[in-house]
């Protein structure tokens, strides 16, 4: 819900300068009372925290409707990254990790014990104590960060019934079941971190989120490895006790136990400490980040020229540890942050971009570094406030385009976007706004595929990199992003773009440039012409395929009459594609294609008019003899929308007790839709159908097992879902095309190689095929249905 900037405060006597992390509530959430209250709750809480092991807040305020929290800038890494780094077992051994956990417990105990200014206990519970929220600085400090969902006794931001906040893997049973929680829930979370420290792995490896919820709630916890020291096994077991009353009563009690073990079993030496270990593990990355900041500070002094290599810094921000790191263009964050004057911004190397919220841990001292752009603002405190009021650029191209000929040549450049050791691909999708979850999950799948491929040596000796720009599901911004990616950033191809209207706007430009558009997350017929456009390749089945499957199911299996089906569709080319597919299939079956269509405008939740029209249609009557009967009762609603609008429509239909089957196309985003319906309460989601263009992510197929393993390895805080699985398959399929092209890579050779793929088996249920006359690899459609627990289950639609 926030954007984080790295800012330089300067002024006063003696040339005072200080780097701080400035966290801003996103503009598009400022009018949402729930998010605004969460942000203010966090601001109120963090302002009172003052402890060595808790991130420090310097200032909290509001300026013309923009809320901000200014926090200390921490230079270091999260525990999550540190324990997974190469050589971590050697440089960051067990006793150092235990000492770090002891520091975490010290910070937790302080927060738990905190009282208000009048002496009233605040009863703080962090609720999100995870390795991603433990920060270790290069000088050895351990900081607990991110109190964004902390519970305070008098907080106005109470959790809704049925809403679970936090990361499931580390949640206490009472937190999962919605019971009363206290400080002992945080102790359970530390116990899970201790379990993973002792085992060297993740506690729920390969398990789905619903299964984790069920097992933890029932107390079915996996046992520790027998090789773990018995004393630590005992400590861990008590910290993770199913009943809160059986755990350590305070974080201090657990800390004393851990430090007692260290005192008894670890002989004090002069070997490296925590800070030295983290410095050694991330030496190159630290130097790279420092260099970007130093260069930008030099370039921002009066009279200094802008950095000549700014664009190169952006495109090289992916590192070996984050092969698909998210990079935003200068002047715009994925969440729509305000622009910063050209001479005062730089794109910093992103150490990681692992979560569905696109976190970048460079400025993780703020705890919620949600933006991939870290802007260095050389300003006084007042100027920082002025920057937060800057009007948003009209398009994504906030910075005047530089002449590519004036930019320094990249070493070993072969063709556009291809060097001797890398291939840079571009992506434009919604990372902000109501459809952001679709872009985030598609990018996650691509990043996961690229990470696995790169770890295995890349493709023909080259690593795959992803440069992703936010278009907010806005057609104009998508076109600007296409220009930025192709003309200014020089990407080799576009991959995983999300959305029909956005792609429709950018397609003429892309085809005119002869750039490959691969694996877009849309089923529009616009990308499936006959014969196909040479530079457009699709993985997924079309919307026509999906809606045809729905019509066959409704007519042939459920025996629903012609006029019993209506279509709820977005008022644009996306909705048109779904509606046309449904009516076309009805004609094929010899049925009436006079189907009622209702809808809503893109990027809105204005569904009331659509609901009213459906109800009027359903309630219309006709006299048969002396009896009034419903003329055409609605038995099924085919939905072609995005998850938030679709959930709102389902809620209102169900509130009016309209008993109709509800079917959604895959673009809705299954997991996001399920989450939205869960928040509404029990009963709204049960029986909702979503057609899928990939098998279920819990399948035992070889390729899907590999996907889950890669997701667990590279993004351990993420759970499997249909959209990221599709992104993963798209990434693997593109890599296969590059592999078959060979070392001599260019666009025309890649297209020729793709058109020769006739036998690629990703292990997901059949081979994928392209040809000169077929640029859609799969036409398969699977059926899934939400159960009473809010979990999608596969079912047969035949």
Short mmCIF file of N, CA and C in Angstrom, two decimals, residues 18 43 62 65 96 157 167 170 228 272 286 321 323 328 343 439 558 630 638 793:
data_model
loop_
_atom_site.label_atom_id
_atom_site.label_comp_id
_atom_site.label_asym_id
_atom_site.label_seq_id
_atom_site.Cartn_x
_atom_site.Cartn_y
_atom_site.Cartn_z
N UNK A 18 21.78 13.79 5.55
CA UNK A 18 21.37 12.52 6.15
C UNK A 18 20.45 11.79 5.18
N UNK A 43 1.79 4.63 11.40
CA UNK A 43 2.52 5.87 11.70
C UNK A 43 2.45 6.17 13.19
N UNK A 62 1.59 14.68 7.16
CA UNK A 62 0.68 14.71 6.02
C UNK A 62 0.85 16.05 5.33
N UNK A 65 -2.85 15.99 1.71
CA UNK A 65 -3.48 14.70 1.48
C UNK A 65 -2.53 13.55 1.25
N UNK A 96 25.56 -17.73 14.68
CA UNK A 96 25.30 -16.34 14.32
C UNK A 96 23.80 -16.12 14.07
N UNK A 157 -8.20 -0.01 13.33
CA UNK A 157 -8.16 -0.85 12.14
C UNK A 157 -8.29 -2.31 12.53
N UNK A 167 1.89 -13.50 6.74
CA UNK A 167 2.36 -14.58 5.89
C UNK A 167 2.01 -15.91 6.53
N UNK A 170 4.19 -18.44 8.72
CA UNK A 170 4.70 -18.12 10.06
C UNK A 170 3.59 -17.82 11.06
N UNK A 228 19.28 -31.95 14.80
CA UNK A 228 19.31 -30.69 15.54
C UNK A 228 19.64 -30.95 17.00
N UNK A 272 34.61 -13.68 12.71
CA UNK A 272 33.73 -12.63 12.20
C UNK A 272 32.37 -12.65 12.88
N UNK A 286 26.68 -4.56 -2.37
CA UNK A 286 26.79 -3.35 -1.56
C UNK A 286 27.56 -2.26 -2.31
N UNK A 321 21.68 -12.71 -8.00
CA UNK A 321 20.80 -13.19 -6.94
C UNK A 321 19.34 -12.90 -7.21
N UNK A 323 17.59 -12.76 -10.72
CA UNK A 323 17.70 -12.73 -12.17
C UNK A 323 16.58 -11.99 -12.87
N UNK A 328 11.82 -0.22 -12.63
CA UNK A 328 10.85 0.75 -13.14
C UNK A 328 11.59 1.84 -13.89
N UNK A 343 16.98 15.79 -12.77
CA UNK A 343 18.34 15.83 -12.25
C UNK A 343 18.44 15.30 -10.84
N UNK A 439 -0.81 -8.38 -12.93
CA UNK A 439 0.55 -8.06 -13.38
C UNK A 439 1.60 -8.59 -12.44
N UNK A 558 -25.41 -28.99 -18.16
CA UNK A 558 -26.38 -28.44 -17.20
C UNK A 558 -27.77 -28.23 -17.81
N UNK A 630 -41.92 -16.57 -14.79
CA UNK A 630 -40.72 -15.85 -15.21
C UNK A 630 -40.47 -16.12 -16.68
N UNK A 638 -22.06 -15.67 -17.36
CA UNK A 638 -20.67 -15.74 -17.82
C UNK A 638 -20.04 -14.37 -17.57
N UNK A 793 -10.94 -26.11 -6.67
CA UNK A 793 -10.78 -27.54 -6.94
C UNK A 793 -11.03 -27.79 -8.42
#
